[in-house]
C-alpha positions as CSV (number, residue, x, y, z in Angstrom):
1,M,0.0,0.0,0.0
2,K,1.1,3.6,-0.6
3,K,0.5,6.7,1.4
4,I,-0.5,9.7,-0.7
5,T,1.2,13.1,-0.5
6,S,-1.7,15.4,-1.5
7,T,-3.6,18.4,-0.3
8,I,-5.2,16.1,2.3
9,L,-1.9,16.5,4.2
10,L,-1.9,20.2,4.0
11,S,-5.3,20.3,5.7
12,L,-3.5,19.0,8.8
13,S,-2.5,22.6,9.5
14,I,-3.0,25.2,6.9
15,T,-6.6,24.3,6.3
16,G,-7.3,23.1,9.8
17,G,-8.3,19.6,8.9
18,V,-7.5,16.3,10.5
19,F,-5.0,13.6,9.3
20,T,-4.7,10.1,10.6
21,S,-1.6,8.0,10.1
22,C,-3.3,5.1,8.3
23,D,-2.3,3.7,4.9
24,I,-4.5,4.7,2.0
25,D,-4.9,2.4,-0.9
26,R,-7.7,4.1,-2.8
27,F,-7.1,7.5,-4.3
28,P,-9.6,10.4,-3.5
29,N,-11.1,12.1,-6.6
30,N,-8.6,14.4,-8.3
31,Y,-5.6,13.1,-6.4
32,M,-2.9,10.5,-7.1
33,A,0.5,9.4,-5.9
34,S,3.5,11.3,-7.0
35,D,5.2,8.2,-8.6
36,Q,2.0,7.7,-10.8
37,V,2.3,11.2,-12.1
38,T,6.0,10.8,-12.8
39,E,5.4,7.6,-14.8
40,N,2.3,8.7,-16.6
41,Q,2.6,12.4,-17.0
42,E,0.9,12.8,-20.3
43,V,-2.0,10.5,-19.4
44,L,-2.6,11.9,-15.9
45,F,-1.7,15.5,-16.2
46,D,-5.1,16.7,-17.3
47,N,-6.8,14.9,-14.4
48,M,-4.5,16.6,-11.9
49,L,-5.1,20.0,-13.6
50,N,-8.9,19.4,-13.4
51,G,-8.5,18.7,-9.7
52,M,-6.7,22.0,-9.3
53,Y,-9.4,23.9,-11.1
54,A,-12.1,22.0,-9.2
55,Q,-10.9,23.6,-6.0
56,L,-11.7,27.0,-7.4
57,K,-15.4,26.2,-7.7
58,T,-15.9,25.9,-4.0
59,W,-13.4,28.8,-3.3
60,S,-15.2,31.2,-5.6
61,D,-18.4,31.3,-3.5
62,P,-16.9,32.8,-0.3
63,M,-14.4,34.8,-2.5
64,H,-17.4,36.7,-4.0
65,R,-19.1,37.2,-0.6
66,L,-16.0,38.6,1.1
67,G,-15.3,41.1,-1.7
68,E,-18.8,42.2,-2.6
69,Y,-20.8,42.1,0.7
70,A,-18.2,44.3,2.4
71,G,-18.7,47.0,-0.3
72,D,-21.5,49.5,-1.1
73,N,-23.1,48.1,-4.2
74,M,-25.7,46.0,-2.4
75,M,-27.9,45.9,0.8
76,I,-29.6,43.1,2.6
77,R,-33.3,43.0,3.7
78,G,-32.5,42.5,7.3
79,A,-30.2,40.9,9.9
80,S,-29.2,37.3,9.1
81,T,-27.8,34.5,11.2
82,D,-25.7,33.4,8.2
83,A,-21.9,33.8,8.6
84,F,-21.8,36.2,5.6
85,Y,-23.7,38.9,7.6
86,E,-20.4,39.6,9.4
87,F,-18.9,40.6,6.1
88,I,-21.7,43.2,5.6
89,T,-21.6,44.6,9.1
90,Y,-17.9,44.5,9.7
91,S,-18.4,42.6,12.9
92,R,-15.2,40.6,12.3
93,T,-14.7,37.3,14.1
94,P,-12.3,34.5,13.5
95,D,-14.9,31.8,13.9
96,N,-16.7,32.1,10.5
97,Y,-17.3,29.0,8.4
98,R,-17.4,31.0,5.1
99,L,-14.1,32.7,5.9
100,Q,-12.7,29.3,6.8
101,S,-13.9,27.9,3.4
102,F,-12.2,30.8,1.5
103,W,-8.9,30.1,3.4
104,D,-9.1,26.3,3.1
105,Y,-9.9,26.0,-0.6
106,G,-7.5,28.8,-1.4
107,Y,-4.7,26.8,0.1
108,K,-6.0,23.5,-1.3
109,A,-5.7,25.1,-4.8
110,I,-2.2,26.3,-3.9
111,A,-1.2,22.8,-2.7
112,Q,-2.6,21.1,-5.7
113,A,-0.9,23.5,-8.1
114,S,2.4,23.2,-6.1
115,N,2.3,19.5,-6.1
116,I,1.9,19.3,-9.9
117,I,4.8,21.9,-10.3
118,N,7.1,19.9,-8.0
119,M,6.3,16.6,-9.7
120,A,6.9,17.7,-13.2
121,Q,9.0,20.9,-13.1
122,D,12.0,19.2,-14.8
123,T,10.0,18.2,-17.9
124,D,11.2,19.2,-21.4
125,D,7.8,18.5,-22.9
126,P,6.5,21.9,-24.2
127,E,2.8,20.9,-23.7
128,I,3.5,19.8,-20.1
129,K,5.5,23.0,-19.5
130,S,2.6,25.1,-20.8
131,K,0.2,23.3,-18.4
132,L,2.7,23.9,-15.6
133,G,2.2,27.5,-16.4
134,E,-1.5,27.1,-15.6
135,C,-0.5,25.8,-12.2
136,Y,1.7,28.8,-11.6
137,Y,-1.1,31.1,-12.6
138,V,-3.6,29.5,-10.1
139,R,-1.0,29.6,-7.3
140,G,-0.1,33.2,-7.9
141,M,-3.7,34.2,-8.2
142,M,-4.5,32.5,-4.9
143,Y,-1.7,34.2,-3.0
144,F,-2.9,37.6,-4.3
145,Y,-6.6,36.9,-3.4
146,L,-5.7,35.6,0.0
147,C,-3.3,38.5,0.7
148,R,-5.8,41.2,-0.3
149,A,-8.4,39.7,2.1
150,F,-6.1,39.0,5.1
151,G,-3.3,41.6,4.5
152,R,-3.4,45.4,4.8
153,P,-3.7,47.6,1.7
154,Y,-0.3,47.6,0.0
155,Y,0.4,51.3,0.5
156,Q,0.3,50.7,4.3
157,A,3.8,49.5,5.3
158,P,3.9,46.3,3.2
159,D,7.3,45.3,4.6
160,K,5.9,45.3,8.1
161,N,2.3,44.2,7.8
162,L,1.6,40.5,7.5
163,G,0.2,38.8,4.4
164,V,-0.3,35.0,4.4
165,P,1.9,31.9,4.9
166,I,3.8,30.9,1.8
167,V,3.6,27.1,1.6
168,N,4.3,25.8,-1.8
169,G,3.3,22.1,-1.8
170,T,2.4,19.5,0.8
171,P,4.9,17.9,3.1
172,S,6.6,14.6,2.3
173,E,5.7,11.5,4.3
174,E,9.1,11.8,6.1
175,E,8.2,15.4,7.2
176,I,4.8,14.6,8.6
177,G,6.1,13.3,11.9
178,N,8.0,16.5,12.6
179,L,5.9,19.0,10.6
180,S,7.0,22.7,10.8
181,L,5.1,25.4,9.0
182,P,6.0,29.1,8.6
183,D,4.2,32.0,10.1
184,R,2.7,34.6,7.7
185,S,5.0,36.3,5.3
186,T,4.8,40.1,5.0
187,V,2.4,41.7,2.5
188,K,5.4,42.6,0.4
189,E,6.7,39.1,0.3
190,T,3.3,37.6,-0.4
191,Y,2.8,40.0,-3.4
192,Q,6.3,39.1,-4.6
193,Q,5.4,35.4,-4.5
194,A,2.3,36.1,-6.5
195,I,4.2,38.2,-9.1
196,N,6.9,35.5,-9.4
197,D,4.3,32.9,-10.1
198,L,2.3,35.0,-12.5
199,R,5.4,36.0,-14.4
200,T,6.4,32.3,-14.6
201,A,3.0,31.5,-15.9
202,E,3.2,34.2,-18.5
203,N,6.5,32.7,-19.8
204,L,5.5,29.0,-19.6
205,I,2.1,29.1,-21.2
206,T,2.6,28.7,-24.9
207,T,-0.6,27.1,-26.0
208,P,-3.0,29.5,-27.9
209,F,-5.9,31.0,-26.0
210,K,-9.0,28.8,-26.5
211,N,-11.6,30.1,-23.9
212,A,-11.8,31.6,-20.5
213,D,-12.3,28.3,-18.7
214,Y,-8.5,27.7,-18.3
215,A,-5.5,29.9,-17.5
216,S,-3.8,31.5,-20.4
217,K,-0.8,33.8,-21.0
218,E,-3.3,36.7,-21.1
219,A,-4.9,35.6,-17.9
220,A,-1.5,35.9,-16.2
221,Q,-0.9,39.3,-17.7
222,A,-4.4,40.5,-16.7
223,M,-3.8,39.4,-13.1
224,L,-0.3,41.0,-13.1
225,S,-2.0,44.2,-14.2
226,R,-4.3,44.1,-11.2
227,V,-1.6,43.1,-8.7
228,Y,0.6,46.0,-9.8
229,L,-2.3,48.4,-9.7
230,Y,-2.9,47.3,-6.0
231,M,0.8,48.1,-5.4
232,S,0.6,51.5,-7.2
233,G,-0.2,53.5,-4.1
234,T,-2.9,56.1,-3.8
235,Y,-3.7,59.0,-6.1
236,E,-2.2,61.4,-3.5
237,N,1.0,59.4,-3.1
238,P,1.4,57.1,-6.1
239,N,4.1,54.5,-6.7
240,T,5.0,55.3,-10.3
241,L,7.2,52.2,-10.8
242,Y,4.3,49.9,-10.1
243,A,1.8,52.0,-12.0
244,D,4.0,51.7,-15.0
245,S,4.0,47.9,-14.7
246,A,0.2,48.0,-14.4
247,V,0.1,49.9,-17.7
248,Y,2.5,47.5,-19.3
249,Y,0.5,44.4,-18.5
250,A,-2.9,45.9,-19.2
251,S,-1.6,46.9,-22.6
252,R,-0.4,43.4,-23.4
253,V,-4.0,42.1,-22.9
254,I,-5.7,45.0,-24.7
255,E,-3.4,44.5,-27.7
256,S,-4.0,40.7,-27.8
257,P,-6.1,39.6,-30.8
258,N,-7.9,37.2,-28.7
259,F,-10.2,39.7,-27.0
260,H,-12.2,42.7,-28.0
261,L,-14.8,45.0,-26.4
262,V,-18.4,44.1,-27.5
263,S,-21.1,46.6,-28.5
264,R,-23.4,48.2,-26.0
265,E,-26.2,45.8,-27.0
266,D,-24.0,42.7,-26.5
267,Y,-22.6,44.0,-23.2
268,M,-26.2,44.3,-21.9
269,K,-26.5,40.5,-22.7
270,S,-23.2,39.6,-21.1
271,A,-24.7,38.0,-18.0
272,R,-26.8,35.7,-20.2
273,T,-23.8,34.8,-22.4
274,A,-21.7,31.7,-21.7
275,P,-18.1,32.9,-21.1
276,E,-16.7,30.8,-23.9
277,N,-18.8,32.9,-26.2
278,Y,-18.0,36.3,-24.7
279,P,-15.1,38.1,-26.4
280,E,-14.1,40.0,-23.2
281,A,-13.8,37.0,-20.9
282,I,-10.2,36.3,-20.0
283,F,-10.6,33.9,-17.0
284,V,-13.7,32.7,-15.2
285,I,-14.4,30.0,-12.7
286,K,-16.6,27.9,-15.1
287,R,-19.8,26.5,-13.6
288,L,-22.1,24.0,-15.2
289,A,-25.7,23.4,-14.6
290,A,-24.8,19.9,-13.4
291,D,-23.0,21.6,-10.5
292,F,-26.4,22.6,-9.0
293,P,-28.6,19.5,-8.4
294,G,-32.0,20.0,-6.8
295,D,-32.4,23.3,-5.1
296,D,-28.7,24.1,-4.9
297,Y,-29.3,27.2,-7.0
298,Y,-30.7,28.8,-3.8
299,Y,-27.2,28.7,-2.4
300,G,-25.3,30.0,-5.4
301,I,-24.0,33.6,-5.6
302,G,-27.1,34.8,-7.6
303,G,-29.5,33.1,-5.1
304,M,-29.2,35.9,-2.6
305,Y,-29.6,38.6,-5.3
306,S,-32.7,37.4,-7.0
307,N,-35.2,34.6,-7.5
308,I,-34.9,33.3,-11.1
309,G,-36.8,30.3,-12.4
310,G,-38.3,29.8,-8.9
311,M,-34.8,29.5,-7.3
312,G,-33.1,32.0,-5.0
313,W,-33.8,33.7,-1.8
314,G,-33.8,37.2,-3.4
315,E,-32.9,39.0,-0.2
316,M,-30.1,41.3,-1.3
317,Y,-30.7,44.2,-3.6
318,A,-28.9,47.0,-5.4
319,S,-28.0,49.7,-3.0
320,A,-29.5,53.2,-3.3
321,K,-25.9,54.4,-3.7
322,Y,-25.4,52.2,-6.7
323,L,-28.8,53.1,-8.2
324,E,-28.0,56.8,-7.8
325,L,-24.7,56.3,-9.7
326,L,-26.6,54.5,-12.5
327,D,-29.0,57.5,-12.8
328,E,-26.4,60.2,-12.6
329,T,-26.3,61.1,-16.3
330,G,-30.0,60.3,-16.9
331,R,-32.7,58.3,-15.2
332,N,-32.9,54.6,-16.0
333,D,-36.7,54.0,-16.3
334,W,-37.2,50.3,-16.2
335,R,-40.9,50.8,-16.9
336,K,-40.0,51.4,-20.6
337,G,-37.9,48.2,-21.0
338,D,-34.6,48.5,-22.9
339,D,-35.8,51.9,-24.3
340,G,-35.6,53.3,-20.8
341,I,-32.0,52.1,-20.1
342,V,-29.6,55.1,-20.1
343,D,-26.6,53.3,-18.5
344,A,-26.1,49.8,-20.0
345,R,-25.1,48.6,-16.5
346,A,-28.7,49.2,-15.4
347,K,-29.6,46.2,-17.5
348,F,-28.3,44.0,-14.6
349,I,-30.8,45.5,-12.2
350,E,-34.5,44.4,-12.3
351,P,-37.0,46.2,-10.1
352,Q,-39.8,43.9,-8.9
353,Y,-43.0,45.9,-9.6
354,S,-46.2,44.9,-7.8
355,V,-49.7,44.8,-9.4
356,D,-53.2,45.0,-7.9
357,D,-55.8,42.3,-8.1
358,N,-56.6,43.3,-11.7
359,G,-53.0,43.2,-12.8
360,N,-52.6,47.0,-12.9
361,Y,-49.6,49.0,-11.7
362,T,-49.9,51.8,-9.2
363,E,-47.8,54.9,-9.7
364,V,-46.0,56.2,-6.7
365,L,-43.4,58.8,-5.7
366,R,-40.5,56.8,-4.2
367,F,-38.0,58.7,-2.0
368,I,-35.6,58.1,0.9
369,T,-35.8,59.7,4.3
370,S,-33.9,59.5,7.6
371,N,-35.4,56.8,9.8
372,A,-37.3,57.6,12.9
373,T,-34.4,56.9,15.2
374,G,-31.9,58.9,13.2
375,T,-29.6,55.9,12.8
376,G,-30.1,55.3,9.1
377,F,-32.5,55.7,6.2
378,T,-35.8,54.3,5.0
379,Y,-37.7,54.1,1.7
380,V,-41.1,55.7,1.3
381,Q,-43.6,55.0,-1.5
382,L,-46.7,57.2,-1.8
383,P,-49.4,57.0,-4.4
384,V,-49.3,60.0,-6.8
385,N,-52.1,61.5,-8.9
386,K,-52.0,61.6,-12.7
387,D,-51.4,65.4,-12.8
388,R,-48.2,64.9,-10.7
389,T,-49.3,67.6,-8.2
390,E,-49.7,65.6,-5.0
391,C,-49.2,62.3,-3.3
392,W,-50.7,60.8,-0.1
393,T,-50.4,58.3,2.6
394,V,-53.2,55.7,3.0
395,D,-55.0,54.4,6.1
396,E,-55.4,50.7,7.0
397,N,-58.3,50.4,4.5
398,G,-56.2,51.8,1.6
399,N,-58.0,55.1,1.6
400,P,-56.1,58.4,1.1
401,K,-55.1,60.0,4.3
402,D,-52.5,62.8,4.5
403,R,-51.8,64.7,1.2
404,Y,-48.6,66.3,0.2
405,P,-48.0,68.7,-2.7
406,I,-45.1,67.8,-5.0
407,S,-43.2,69.8,-7.7
408,L,-40.8,69.0,-10.5
409,Y,-37.1,68.9,-9.4
410,S,-35.4,71.7,-11.2
411,K,-32.0,69.9,-11.6
412,R,-33.5,67.1,-13.7
413,T,-35.4,67.2,-17.0
414,P,-39.2,66.9,-16.7
415,E,-39.2,63.6,-18.7
416,E,-37.1,62.0,-16.0
417,E,-40.0,62.6,-13.5
418,Y,-38.0,63.6,-10.5
419,Y,-40.1,65.5,-7.9
420,T,-39.6,67.2,-4.6
421,I,-41.8,66.8,-1.6
422,N,-42.0,68.3,1.9
423,Y,-42.6,65.3,4.1
424,N,-42.7,65.4,7.9
425,G,-41.0,68.8,8.0
426,S,-38.1,68.0,5.6
427,T,-37.7,68.3,1.8
428,Y,-36.8,65.2,-0.2
429,T,-36.4,64.3,-3.9
430,G,-37.7,61.2,-5.5
431,V,-38.9,59.6,-8.7
432,V,-42.3,58.7,-10.0
433,D,-42.3,55.0,-10.7
434,Y,-44.5,51.9,-10.4
435,Q,-45.0,50.7,-6.9
436,M,-42.4,48.1,-6.0
437,A,-42.8,44.9,-4.0
438,L,-41.2,45.3,-0.6
439,N,-39.2,42.8,1.5
440,N,-39.1,44.0,5.1
441,G,-39.8,47.5,3.9
442,Y,-37.1,47.6,1.2
443,P,-37.9,47.8,-2.5
444,M,-36.7,44.6,-4.3
445,F,-34.1,45.8,-6.8
446,Y,-33.0,42.4,-8.0
447,I,-29.4,42.0,-9.2
448,T,-29.1,39.7,-12.2
449,K,-25.5,40.0,-13.2
450,C,-24.8,36.7,-11.5
451,S,-27.7,34.8,-13.0
452,R,-29.1,33.4,-16.3
453,E,-25.8,32.3,-17.9
454,D,-26.2,30.7,-21.3
455,N,-29.7,32.2,-21.5
456,L,-31.0,29.7,-18.9
457,E,-33.7,30.9,-16.5
458,S,-31.7,29.8,-13.5
459,Q,-29.0,31.1,-11.2
460,L,-26.2,29.6,-13.3
461,H,-23.2,31.9,-13.2
462,S,-19.4,31.5,-13.8
463,P,-17.7,33.9,-11.4
464,I,-15.6,36.5,-13.3
465,I,-11.9,36.7,-12.4
466,S,-10.7,38.9,-15.4
467,R,-12.4,40.6,-18.3
468,L,-11.2,43.0,-20.9
469,D,-13.2,46.0,-19.6
470,E,-11.2,45.8,-16.3
471,M,-7.9,46.1,-18.3
472,Y,-9.0,49.5,-19.7
473,L,-9.9,50.7,-16.2
474,N,-6.7,49.4,-14.7
475,R,-4.7,51.2,-17.4
476,A,-6.7,54.4,-16.9
477,E,-6.0,54.5,-13.2
478,A,-2.3,53.6,-13.7
479,Y,-2.0,56.3,-16.3
480,A,-3.6,58.9,-14.0
481,K,-1.1,57.9,-11.2
482,L,1.7,58.5,-13.7
483,G,0.3,61.9,-14.5
484,N,-0.6,60.9,-18.1
485,Y,-4.2,62.2,-17.9
486,G,-4.7,62.3,-21.7
487,S,-4.2,58.5,-22.0
488,A,-6.2,57.9,-18.8
489,L,-9.1,59.9,-20.2
490,T,-9.1,57.9,-23.5
491,D,-9.2,54.6,-21.6
492,L,-11.8,55.8,-19.1
493,N,-14.1,57.1,-21.9
494,T,-13.7,53.9,-23.9
495,I,-15.6,52.1,-21.1
496,R,-17.9,54.9,-20.0
497,E,-19.2,55.7,-23.5
498,R,-19.8,52.1,-24.3
499,S,-22.4,52.1,-21.5
500,I,-23.5,55.7,-21.7
501,P,-23.1,56.9,-25.3
502,G,-22.1,60.6,-25.5
503,A,-21.4,60.9,-21.8
504,G,-17.7,60.8,-22.0
505,Y,-15.7,63.3,-19.9
506,A,-14.2,66.3,-21.6
507,S,-11.1,66.4,-19.4
508,L,-9.3,64.6,-16.6
509,D,-6.8,66.0,-14.2
510,A,-5.4,65.7,-10.7
511,T,-8.5,67.3,-9.2
512,N,-11.0,64.8,-10.6
513,A,-9.2,61.7,-11.8
514,G,-9.6,59.7,-8.6
515,E,-13.3,60.3,-8.2
516,R,-14.2,59.7,-11.9
517,I,-12.1,56.5,-12.3
518,D,-13.3,55.1,-9.0
519,K,-16.9,55.8,-10.0
520,E,-16.5,54.0,-13.4
521,R,-14.8,51.0,-11.7
522,Q,-17.7,50.8,-9.3
523,L,-20.3,50.9,-12.1
524,E,-18.5,48.5,-14.4
525,L,-17.1,45.9,-11.9
526,A,-20.1,45.8,-9.6
527,Y,-21.0,42.3,-8.3
528,Q,-17.6,40.9,-9.3
529,A,-16.1,41.0,-5.7
530,E,-13.8,44.0,-6.4
531,R,-15.5,47.0,-4.8
532,S,-14.5,46.9,-1.1
533,Y,-10.8,46.2,-2.0
534,D,-10.9,49.0,-4.6
535,V,-12.0,51.5,-1.9
536,F,-9.4,50.6,0.7
537,R,-6.4,50.1,-1.5
538,N,-6.6,53.8,-2.6
539,G,-6.9,55.0,1.0
540,D,-10.6,55.9,0.8
541,P,-13.3,55.3,3.4
542,L,-16.3,53.1,2.7
543,T,-19.5,55.1,3.0
544,R,-22.9,53.4,3.0
545,H,-25.4,56.2,3.7
546,Y,-28.4,54.4,2.3
547,P,-31.2,52.1,3.6
548,G,-30.3,48.7,5.0
549,P,-29.8,47.1,8.4
550,H,-26.1,48.0,8.4
551,N,-25.0,50.9,10.5
552,A,-25.5,53.6,7.8
553,M,-24.0,56.3,9.9
554,E,-20.7,54.6,10.3
555,D,-17.9,55.1,7.8
556,I,-15.1,52.6,7.6
557,P,-11.8,54.3,7.0
558,A,-9.0,52.5,5.1
559,T,-7.0,52.6,8.3
560,D,-9.6,50.6,10.3
561,Y,-8.5,47.3,11.7
562,R,-11.6,45.7,10.2
563,V,-10.4,46.4,6.6
564,T,-8.7,43.0,6.9
565,Y,-10.5,39.7,7.8
566,Y,-9.3,37.7,10.7
567,I,-7.3,34.5,10.1
568,P,-9.7,31.6,10.7
569,Q,-9.3,30.3,14.2
570,T,-9.4,26.7,12.9
571,A,-6.2,27.4,10.9
572,I,-4.5,28.9,14.0
573,N,-5.6,26.0,16.3
574,S,-4.4,23.3,13.9
575,Y,-0.9,24.7,13.4
576,P,1.8,22.2,14.5
577,S,3.1,22.5,18.0
578,G,5.9,25.0,18.2
579,C,4.7,26.9,15.1
580,T,2.8,30.2,15.1
581,L,0.2,31.5,12.8
582,T,-0.3,35.2,13.8
583,Q,-3.7,36.7,14.0
584,N,-4.6,40.1,12.6
585,P,-5.0,43.1,14.9
586,T,-8.2,43.2,16.9
587,S,-8.2,46.9,17.3
588,D,-6.9,50.0,15.6
589,A,-4.1,50.1,18.0
590,G,-2.5,47.2,16.3
591,V,-2.6,48.6,12.8
592,I,0.7,49.5,11.2
593,L,0.3,52.4,8.7
594,N,3.9,53.3,7.9
């Protein structure tokens, strides 16, 4: 019988699992003994690679929730007992099973990739070497994603703050009895590990790009563009060396003949398009309908954002802040279908309008007020008359009660139907719209960017890692940090005018570049797990002054200890005796800024 050196062993400590010293004579799925790989590389390599990619499927779920729920693109209908609620409320704890899953499967992917690299690194076979490049890509990507969640923003003392442990491969059978594992490397060291891996991937992958299901040379370049952007400092204090590298790698992808920006019409269909048929897709975590048996779609990423095909909780909605950004250059009026879409990104939002017993819509003025306790905000919907001169509250029988005059809002066009109202002693601005269905008092603005892949009426979705639109925005930001505002403006408007024709900016300079580029990144990359990291890496505070059960009056500065997630306690507890896995600071006093 043979013992297996596999990611199972890594779970002894890094992933907090359990190992027993018994002989194993049957291989788990996607794992095999090292001597088998050595003897049958060409036959077994694809199976090992598939095992590596399989880890990403489970990893991608908590990855999305960590990145997106901590941002300001969405809100939840109410408090939840689910572990992800801590991501929304910034009530950081180390005992969180979703956080543990992100850590565990990230390191399982690292171990799987490392084992393949270690087993076949001396090969001269060009096809095997190219596939080894895929392993280096996955490993580099994992170190970057883990470090941006558990490590401080790069501009904050990267040589002092801790990133994550660098453990490239599983221990040998001889090492198990006296296992020793390193503490966390610094943020700088972890980023350098990611860069080294991604550059190696770029050099090794020689097979032509086929589709976004697997790593490619361009996928490595796209990730390098993002990594260097994260290292490029803030707009106020940029690191031009890293900004220049971000420009270089974004340009390599933009210049590749394998990708091109689609039309506005096709972009609005992108959520419904299988990634292998979408010319902007560089790398995604490919999901299949077979991955979701029974009611598993409820528990996918899109399941919290909407109910599609009878599947999904539909308890998280587009935030008022994100909706306001969509409406900034012109109101998106979903009542008119696609003809009412001003910003193409609004196509991924679907208001759930309610009808009466006869199937008719009720027109209302919808606006946001401070809540009764002054700790947040609340939505109000009041029926409005056809002349648009007044609206009213209703009693328990549905009869008009208190009436309020309304008037057109002078800063918007009459066609947009923005009105002002003096309500309970204060003046508010709102829009005339159909009455929306409410969940716990919140209008249900479904998010469908993570649903309906391949035109299926389901929650099928392949999480996006890299797309071409991000490359233009990466390059725009890097150019701005280099002071090349003309080139930054060109890239920024390339993306902006695709979604809002004719709305490009006339100029860009040091006084407005940060705000405008950040805004476009928020609009374009929403619901792709980027937002919260984008805010903090540029030194900005997260502001969520909109309705929801979160503390809307609390801003989270980039210097807050809660910007980083805690290391899962299970990983700390399972570290070998005599080894240390250091926890993140539990208060602002422990944060190192310079």
